[in-house]
Amino acid sequence: MNTHITMKELPESEQPIEKCARYGAQALSDAELLAVILRSGTQKVTALQLAQLFLSKRDKNLLNLFTMPPEEMKRIPGIGQVKAAQLKCVAELASRIAQASRFRNVKLNDPGSIAAYYMEALRHEPREQLLLAMFDSKSVLLGDAVISVGTVNSSLVSPREIFLKALECHAVHIVLLHNHPSGDPSPSEADSQVTKRVLECGGLLGIALADHIIIGDNRYMSFRENGLLG
């Protein structure tokens, strides 16, 4: 016997799907949008109530989709492996949509556009990630690759791996990016050492390090903009 309380058991005026069909998705609250994804609740709560409970945790808003790991989500009664996966997929879709919409605006000579393109992908990461962005001779973004996960340190970051990736993509210019989980993009001494080391290696190989951008929480720091590339 199905004991889940579904959307259809709610009064029509309270059914998010009906409300979406009538007024558009923009008319739904955050909880109603999540309820549409969750689809069902438990024998004690509706999907809408479950969504409201989810939003009451941790950051107390939609950022929970990014900041809550699946194991933490599953500690909420009514959210199991499937629902946790659905919620994390929604977060990933949101990140990819934001990134796709900014792709055409990425310009090598504009650190702000590069930072904006990678902001959503990096700002919510709980650990530092060093990412390599590669550009051709016309400053078109060719692709990117994660070089390391963890503390960005000159003794751990391998220029060899960075430039092997760059050579594979026939890159002429490269940009390093990494996030500071603290939200503060101010560079550390280790960040400066990594930048100097990669800059020197790039000079020998003829692949220019165009910038090193540190991503914080909705803000960034560019070594080039701050005159720190030498």
PDB file of C-alpha atoms in Angstrom:
ATOM      1  CA  MET A   1       0.000   0.000   0.000  1.00  0.00           C
ATOM      2  CA  ASN A   2       1.387   3.410  -0.993  1.00  0.00           C
ATOM      3  CA  THR A   3       1.646   5.574   2.112  1.00  0.00           C
ATOM      4  CA  HIS A   4       3.417   8.499   0.406  1.00  0.00           C
ATOM      5  CA  ILE A   5       1.524  11.776   0.319  1.00  0.00           C
ATOM      6  CA  THR A   6       1.717  12.979  -3.266  1.00  0.00           C
ATOM      7  CA  MET A   7       1.092  16.318  -4.913  1.00  0.00           C
ATOM      8  CA  LYS A   8      -2.275  15.141  -6.204  1.00  0.00           C
ATOM      9  CA  GLU A   9      -3.547  14.729  -2.663  1.00  0.00           C
ATOM     10  CA  LEU A  10      -3.074  18.433  -1.988  1.00  0.00           C
ATOM     11  CA  PRO A  11      -5.844  20.938  -2.773  1.00  0.00           C
ATOM     12  CA  GLU A  12      -5.473  22.036  -6.416  1.00  0.00           C
ATOM     13  CA  SER A  13      -4.592  25.577  -5.327  1.00  0.00           C
ATOM     14  CA  GLU A  14      -1.605  24.187  -3.419  1.00  0.00           C
ATOM     15  CA  GLN A  15      -0.307  21.834  -6.111  1.00  0.00           C
ATOM     16  CA  PRO A  16       2.952  23.255  -7.502  1.00  0.00           C
ATOM     17  CA  ILE A  17       2.588  21.470 -10.846  1.00  0.00           C
ATOM     18  CA  GLU A  18      -0.880  22.919 -11.375  1.00  0.00           C
ATOM     19  CA  LYS A  19       0.365  26.326 -10.296  1.00  0.00           C
ATOM     20  CA  CYS A  20       3.295  26.063 -12.716  1.00  0.00           C
ATOM     21  CA  ALA A  21       1.014  25.105 -15.596  1.00  0.00           C
ATOM     22  CA  ARG A  22      -1.310  28.003 -14.876  1.00  0.00           C
ATOM     23  CA  TYR A  23       1.086  30.790 -13.976  1.00  0.00           C
ATOM     24  CA  GLY A  24       4.549  29.613 -15.082  1.00  0.00           C
ATOM     25  CA  ALA A  25       7.515  28.272 -13.133  1.00  0.00           C
ATOM     26  CA  GLN A  26       8.528  31.792 -12.101  1.00  0.00           C
ATOM     27  CA  ALA A  27       5.402  31.954  -9.915  1.00  0.00           C
ATOM     28  CA  LEU A  28       6.603  29.064  -7.726  1.00  0.00           C
ATOM     29  CA  SER A  29       8.428  29.578  -4.459  1.00  0.00           C
ATOM     30  CA  ASP A  30      11.778  27.893  -3.837  1.00  0.00           C
ATOM     31  CA  ALA A  31      10.044  25.181  -1.814  1.00  0.00           C
ATOM     32  CA  GLU A  32       7.442  24.617  -4.533  1.00  0.00           C
ATOM     33  CA  LEU A  33      10.136  24.269  -7.201  1.00  0.00           C
ATOM     34  CA  LEU A  34      11.918  21.649  -5.095  1.00  0.00           C
ATOM     35  CA  ALA A  35       8.644  19.888  -4.381  1.00  0.00           C
ATOM     36  CA  VAL A  36       8.121  19.391  -8.115  1.00  0.00           C
ATOM     37  CA  ILE A  37      11.541  17.696  -8.262  1.00  0.00           C
ATOM     38  CA  LEU A  38      10.936  15.579  -5.148  1.00  0.00           C
ATOM     39  CA  ARG A  39       7.435  14.597  -6.386  1.00  0.00           C
ATOM     40  CA  SER A  40       6.402  12.757  -3.202  1.00  0.00           C
ATOM     41  CA  GLY A  41       6.826  13.045   0.526  1.00  0.00           C
ATOM     42  CA  THR A  42       6.309  10.440   3.241  1.00  0.00           C
ATOM     43  CA  GLN A  43       3.334   9.143   5.168  1.00  0.00           C
ATOM     44  CA  LYS A  44       3.777  12.091   7.524  1.00  0.00           C
ATOM     45  CA  VAL A  45       4.708  15.008   5.252  1.00  0.00           C
ATOM     46  CA  THR A  46       3.899  16.169   1.727  1.00  0.00           C
ATOM     47  CA  ALA A  47       6.560  16.795  -0.892  1.00  0.00           C
ATOM     48  CA  LEU A  48       6.095  20.530  -0.276  1.00  0.00           C
ATOM     49  CA  GLN A  49       6.645  20.106   3.461  1.00  0.00           C
ATOM     50  CA  LEU A  50       9.692  17.950   2.759  1.00  0.00           C
ATOM     51  CA  ALA A  51      11.076  20.687   0.503  1.00  0.00           C
ATOM     52  CA  GLN A  52      10.472  23.274   3.225  1.00  0.00           C
ATOM     53  CA  LEU A  53      12.276  21.052   5.732  1.00  0.00           C
ATOM     54  CA  PHE A  54      15.216  20.704   3.353  1.00  0.00           C
ATOM     55  CA  LEU A  55      15.419  24.477   2.930  1.00  0.00           C
ATOM     56  CA  SER A  56      15.413  24.988   6.711  1.00  0.00           C
ATOM     57  CA  LYS A  57      18.758  23.193   7.067  1.00  0.00           C
ATOM     58  CA  ARG A  58      22.349  24.464   6.825  1.00  0.00           C
ATOM     59  CA  ASP A  59      22.309  27.660   4.677  1.00  0.00           C
ATOM     60  CA  LYS A  60      18.510  27.891   4.972  1.00  0.00           C
ATOM     61  CA  ASN A  61      18.071  28.504   1.260  1.00  0.00           C
ATOM     62  CA  LEU A  62      18.708  26.963  -2.175  1.00  0.00           C
ATOM     63  CA  LEU A  63      22.462  26.970  -1.565  1.00  0.00           C
ATOM     64  CA  ASN A  64      21.817  23.749   0.342  1.00  0.00           C
ATOM     65  CA  LEU A  65      21.692  22.071  -3.060  1.00  0.00           C
ATOM     66  CA  PHE A  66      25.395  22.867  -3.468  1.00  0.00           C
ATOM     67  CA  THR A  67      26.711  22.817   0.085  1.00  0.00           C
ATOM     68  CA  MET A  68      24.982  19.754   1.511  1.00  0.00           C
ATOM     69  CA  PRO A  69      26.662  16.461   0.586  1.00  0.00           C
ATOM     70  CA  PRO A  70      24.323  13.558  -0.245  1.00  0.00           C
ATOM     71  CA  GLU A  71      24.966  11.864   3.100  1.00  0.00           C
ATOM     72  CA  GLU A  72      23.772  14.950   4.948  1.00  0.00           C
ATOM     73  CA  MET A  73      20.702  15.189   2.724  1.00  0.00           C
ATOM     74  CA  LYS A  74      19.837  11.580   3.496  1.00  0.00           C
ATOM     75  CA  ARG A  75      19.707  12.341   7.210  1.00  0.00           C
ATOM     76  CA  ILE A  76      16.496  14.278   6.497  1.00  0.00           C
ATOM     77  CA  PRO A  77      13.526  11.885   6.914  1.00  0.00           C
ATOM     78  CA  GLY A  78      12.007  11.345   3.492  1.00  0.00           C
ATOM     79  CA  ILE A  79      15.186  11.938   1.479  1.00  0.00           C
ATOM     80  CA  GLY A  80      16.887   8.726   0.440  1.00  0.00           C
ATOM     81  CA  GLN A  81      19.526   7.942  -2.137  1.00  0.00           C
ATOM     82  CA  VAL A  82      17.281   8.674  -5.141  1.00  0.00           C
ATOM     83  CA  LYS A  83      15.989  12.030  -3.894  1.00  0.00           C
ATOM     84  CA  ALA A  84      19.478  13.085  -2.785  1.00  0.00           C
ATOM     85  CA  ALA A  85      20.767  12.262  -6.279  1.00  0.00           C
ATOM     86  CA  GLN A  86      17.913  14.236  -7.855  1.00  0.00           C
ATOM     87  CA  LEU A  87      18.716  17.292  -5.755  1.00  0.00           C
ATOM     88  CA  LYS A  88      22.450  17.131  -6.517  1.00  0.00           C
ATOM     89  CA  CYS A  89      21.638  16.786 -10.237  1.00  0.00           C
ATOM     90  CA  VAL A  90      19.504  19.937 -10.046  1.00  0.00           C
ATOM     91  CA  ALA A  91      22.474  21.761  -8.528  1.00  0.00           C
ATOM     92  CA  GLU A  92      24.788  20.510 -11.266  1.00  0.00           C
ATOM     93  CA  LEU A  93      22.312  21.513 -13.985  1.00  0.00           C
ATOM     94  CA  ALA A  94      22.056  25.015 -12.504  1.00  0.00           C
ATOM     95  CA  SER A  95      25.840  25.300 -12.505  1.00  0.00           C
ATOM     96  CA  ARG A  96      26.161  24.097 -16.103  1.00  0.00           C
ATOM     97  CA  ILE A  97      23.387  26.388 -17.342  1.00  0.00           C
ATOM     98  CA  ALA A  98      25.063  29.384 -15.710  1.00  0.00           C
ATOM     99  CA  GLN A  99      28.382  28.395 -17.256  1.00  0.00           C
ATOM    100  CA  ALA A 100      26.931  27.774 -20.721  1.00  0.00           C
ATOM    101  CA  SER A 101      25.252  31.181 -20.784  1.00  0.00           C
ATOM    102  CA  ARG A 102      28.610  32.881 -20.140  1.00  0.00           C
ATOM    103  CA  PHE A 103      30.721  30.881 -22.610  1.00  0.00           C
ATOM    104  CA  ARG A 104      30.503  33.358 -25.504  1.00  0.00           C
ATOM    105  CA  ASN A 105      31.616  36.187 -23.247  1.00  0.00           C
ATOM    106  CA  VAL A 106      34.869  34.551 -22.156  1.00  0.00           C
ATOM    107  CA  LYS A 107      37.766  36.762 -23.262  1.00  0.00           C
ATOM    108  CA  LEU A 108      41.419  36.118 -22.527  1.00  0.00           C
ATOM    109  CA  ASN A 109      42.117  39.807 -21.950  1.00  0.00           C
ATOM    110  CA  ASP A 110      39.164  40.162 -19.560  1.00  0.00           C
ATOM    111  CA  PRO A 111      39.774  38.378 -16.226  1.00  0.00           C
ATOM    112  CA  GLY A 112      36.243  39.254 -15.121  1.00  0.00           C
ATOM    113  CA  SER A 113      34.688  37.241 -17.943  1.00  0.00           C
ATOM    114  CA  ILE A 114      36.878  34.217 -17.170  1.00  0.00           C
ATOM    115  CA  ALA A 115      36.088  34.453 -13.459  1.00  0.00           C
ATOM    116  CA  ALA A 116      32.367  34.742 -14.207  1.00  0.00           C
ATOM    117  CA  TYR A 117      32.477  31.665 -16.444  1.00  0.00           C
ATOM    118  CA  TYR A 118      34.008  29.476 -13.729  1.00  0.00           C
ATOM    119  CA  MET A 119      32.457  31.145 -10.678  1.00  0.00           C
ATOM    120  CA  GLU A 120      29.508  28.790 -10.179  1.00  0.00           C
ATOM    121  CA  ALA A 121      31.617  25.704 -10.842  1.00  0.00           C
ATOM    122  CA  LEU A 122      34.225  26.620  -8.226  1.00  0.00           C
ATOM    123  CA  ARG A 123      32.711  28.854  -5.548  1.00  0.00           C
ATOM    124  CA  HIS A 124      30.796  26.056  -3.822  1.00  0.00           C
ATOM    125  CA  GLU A 125      33.624  23.506  -3.782  1.00  0.00           C
ATOM    126  CA  PRO A 126      34.544  22.493  -0.199  1.00  0.00           C
ATOM    127  CA  ARG A 127      38.185  21.905  -1.153  1.00  0.00           C
ATOM    128  CA  GLU A 128      40.605  23.894  -3.277  1.00  0.00           C
ATOM    129  CA  GLN A 129      40.697  22.862  -6.923  1.00  0.00           C
ATOM    130  CA  LEU A 130      43.346  24.010  -9.376  1.00  0.00           C
ATOM    131  CA  LEU A 131      41.923  24.269 -12.868  1.00  0.00           C
ATOM    132  CA  LEU A 132      43.713  24.886 -16.149  1.00  0.00           C
ATOM    133  CA  ALA A 133      41.923  26.879 -18.879  1.00  0.00           C
ATOM    134  CA  MET A 134      43.497  26.703 -22.332  1.00  0.00           C
ATOM    135  CA  PHE A 135      43.257  29.195 -25.204  1.00  0.00           C
ATOM    136  CA  ASP A 136      44.380  29.199 -28.835  1.00  0.00           C
ATOM    137  CA  SER A 137      46.264  31.919 -30.741  1.00  0.00           C
ATOM    138  CA  LYS A 138      42.978  33.789 -31.306  1.00  0.00           C
ATOM    139  CA  SER A 139      42.228  33.740 -27.561  1.00  0.00           C
ATOM    140  CA  VAL A 140      39.366  31.262 -28.002  1.00  0.00           C
ATOM    141  CA  LEU A 141      38.783  28.949 -25.042  1.00  0.00           C
ATOM    142  CA  LEU A 142      39.751  25.428 -26.118  1.00  0.00           C
ATOM    143  CA  GLY A 143      38.849  23.616 -22.920  1.00  0.00           C
ATOM    144  CA  ASP A 144      39.846  23.101 -19.309  1.00  0.00           C
ATOM    145  CA  ALA A 145      41.110  20.427 -16.955  1.00  0.00           C
ATOM    146  CA  VAL A 146      41.311  19.920 -13.196  1.00  0.00           C
ATOM    147  CA  ILE A 147      44.990  19.681 -12.278  1.00  0.00           C
ATOM    148  CA  SER A 148      44.757  19.058  -8.544  1.00  0.00           C
ATOM    149  CA  VAL A 149      42.274  18.864  -5.686  1.00  0.00           C
ATOM    150  CA  GLY A 150      43.420  20.006  -2.262  1.00  0.00           C
ATOM    151  CA  THR A 151      45.723  22.762  -1.086  1.00  0.00           C
ATOM    152  CA  VAL A 152      47.364  24.609  -3.994  1.00  0.00           C
ATOM    153  CA  ASN A 153      51.046  24.343  -3.139  1.00  0.00           C
ATOM    154  CA  SER A 154      54.106  24.722  -5.359  1.00  0.00           C
ATOM    155  CA  SER A 155      55.523  21.453  -4.033  1.00  0.00           C
ATOM    156  CA  LEU A 156      52.357  19.583  -5.051  1.00  0.00           C
ATOM    157  CA  VAL A 157      51.403  21.273  -8.325  1.00  0.00           C
ATOM    158  CA  SER A 158      53.213  19.754 -11.281  1.00  0.00           C
ATOM    159  CA  PRO A 159      54.073  22.164 -14.144  1.00  0.00           C
ATOM    160  CA  ARG A 160      54.763  19.049 -16.202  1.00  0.00           C
ATOM    161  CA  GLU A 161      51.116  17.970 -15.963  1.00  0.00           C
ATOM    162  CA  ILE A 162      49.906  21.495 -16.702  1.00  0.00           C
ATOM    163  CA  PHE A 163      51.958  21.841 -19.869  1.00  0.00           C
ATOM    164  CA  LEU A 164      51.321  18.307 -21.076  1.00  0.00           C
ATOM    165  CA  LYS A 165      47.604  19.169 -21.028  1.00  0.00           C
ATOM    166  CA  ALA A 166      48.297  22.475 -22.761  1.00  0.00           C
ATOM    167  CA  LEU A 167      50.347  20.797 -25.483  1.00  0.00           C
ATOM    168  CA  GLU A 168      47.669  18.136 -26.018  1.00  0.00           C
ATOM    169  CA  CYS A 169      45.144  20.917 -26.699  1.00  0.00           C
ATOM    170  CA  HIS A 170      47.608  22.937 -28.814  1.00  0.00           C
ATOM    171  CA  ALA A 171      47.160  25.845 -26.409  1.00  0.00           C
ATOM    172  CA  VAL A 172      49.092  29.059 -26.906  1.00  0.00           C
ATOM    173  CA  HIS A 173      47.908  30.767 -23.733  1.00  0.00           C
ATOM    174  CA  ILE A 174      46.834  29.291 -20.402  1.00  0.00           C
ATOM    175  CA  VAL A 175      45.046  30.611 -17.330  1.00  0.00           C
ATOM    176  CA  LEU A 176      45.221  28.998 -13.912  1.00  0.00           C
ATOM    177  CA  LEU A 177      42.173  29.204 -11.670  1.00  0.00           C
ATOM    178  CA  HIS A 178      41.569  27.927  -8.196  1.00  0.00           C
ATOM    179  CA  ASN A 179      39.030  28.507  -5.474  1.00  0.00           C
ATOM    180  CA  HIS A 180      39.361  29.529  -1.851  1.00  0.00           C
ATOM    181  CA  PRO A 181      36.616  27.706   0.122  1.00  0.00           C
ATOM    182  CA  SER A 182      36.818  30.463   2.753  1.00  0.00           C
ATOM    183  CA  GLY A 183      35.291  32.837   0.194  1.00  0.00           C
ATOM    184  CA  ASP A 184      38.237  35.253   0.432  1.00  0.00           C
ATOM    185  CA  PRO A 185      40.173  35.341  -2.874  1.00  0.00           C
ATOM    186  CA  SER A 186      43.265  37.031  -1.418  1.00  0.00           C
ATOM    187  CA  PRO A 187      46.394  35.191  -2.649  1.00  0.00           C
ATOM    188  CA  SER A 188      48.611  33.274  -0.246  1.00  0.00           C
ATOM    189  CA  GLU A 189      52.377  32.944  -0.477  1.00  0.00           C
ATOM    190  CA  ALA A 190      51.866  29.434  -1.887  1.00  0.00           C
ATOM    191  CA  ASP A 191      49.587  30.864  -4.605  1.00  0.00           C
ATOM    192  CA  SER A 192      52.301  33.331  -5.587  1.00  0.00           C
ATOM    193  CA  GLN A 193      54.946  30.594  -5.687  1.00  0.00           C
ATOM    194  CA  VAL A 194      52.807  28.407  -7.946  1.00  0.00           C
ATOM    195  CA  THR A 195      52.201  31.362 -10.267  1.00  0.00           C
ATOM    196  CA  LYS A 196      55.895  32.218 -10.504  1.00  0.00           C
ATOM    197  CA  ARG A 197      56.883  28.608 -11.178  1.00  0.00           C
ATOM    198  CA  VAL A 198      54.310  28.088 -13.949  1.00  0.00           C
ATOM    199  CA  LEU A 199      55.099  31.488 -15.478  1.00  0.00           C
ATOM    200  CA  GLU A 200      58.775  30.588 -15.740  1.00  0.00           C
ATOM    201  CA  CYS A 201      58.087  27.151 -17.241  1.00  0.00           C
ATOM    202  CA  GLY A 202      55.659  28.621 -19.734  1.00  0.00           C
ATOM    203  CA  GLY A 203      58.284  31.121 -20.860  1.00  0.00           C
ATOM    204  CA  LEU A 204      60.660  28.267 -21.677  1.00  0.00           C
ATOM    205  CA  LEU A 205      58.008  26.319 -23.599  1.00  0.00           C
ATOM    206  CA  GLY A 206      56.453  29.246 -25.444  1.00  0.00           C
ATOM    207  CA  ILE A 207      53.059  28.809 -23.758  1.00  0.00           C
ATOM    208  CA  ALA A 208      52.188  32.026 -21.949  1.00  0.00           C
ATOM    209  CA  LEU A 209      50.568  32.079 -18.533  1.00  0.00           C
ATOM    210  CA  ALA A 210      48.059  34.835 -19.192  1.00  0.00           C
ATOM    211  CA  ASP A 211      46.664  34.965 -15.672  1.00  0.00           C
ATOM    212  CA  HIS A 212      46.087  33.198 -12.368  1.00  0.00           C
ATOM    213  CA  ILE A 213      42.598  33.864 -11.044  1.00  0.00           C
ATOM    214  CA  ILE A 214      41.485  33.013  -7.521  1.00  0.00           C
ATOM    215  CA  ILE A 215      37.757  32.452  -7.074  1.00  0.00           C
ATOM    216  CA  GLY A 216      36.092  33.463  -3.815  1.00  0.00           C
ATOM    217  CA  ASP A 217      32.418  33.740  -2.937  1.00  0.00           C
ATOM    218  CA  ASN A 218      31.041  35.810  -5.824  1.00  0.00           C
ATOM    219  CA  ARG A 219      34.348  37.695  -6.102  1.00  0.00           C
ATOM    220  CA  TYR A 220      37.736  37.008  -7.587  1.00  0.00           C
ATOM    221  CA  MET A 221      41.359  38.137  -7.617  1.00  0.00           C
ATOM    222  CA  SER A 222      43.366  38.316 -10.835  1.00  0.00           C
ATOM    223  CA  PHE A 223      47.168  38.271 -10.694  1.00  0.00           C
ATOM    224  CA  ARG A 224      47.242  40.133 -14.023  1.00  0.00           C
ATOM    225  CA  GLU A 225      44.811  42.860 -12.964  1.00  0.00           C
ATOM    226  CA  ASN A 226      46.846  43.396  -9.819  1.00  0.00           C
ATOM    227  CA  GLY A 227      50.199  43.554 -11.608  1.00  0.00           C
ATOM    228  CA  LEU A 228      51.485  40.376  -9.958  1.00  0.00           C
ATOM    229  CA  LEU A 229      52.584  38.445 -13.062  1.00  0.00           C
ATOM    230  CA  GLY A 230      55.924  40.216 -13.234  1.00  0.00           C
TER     231      GLY A 230
END
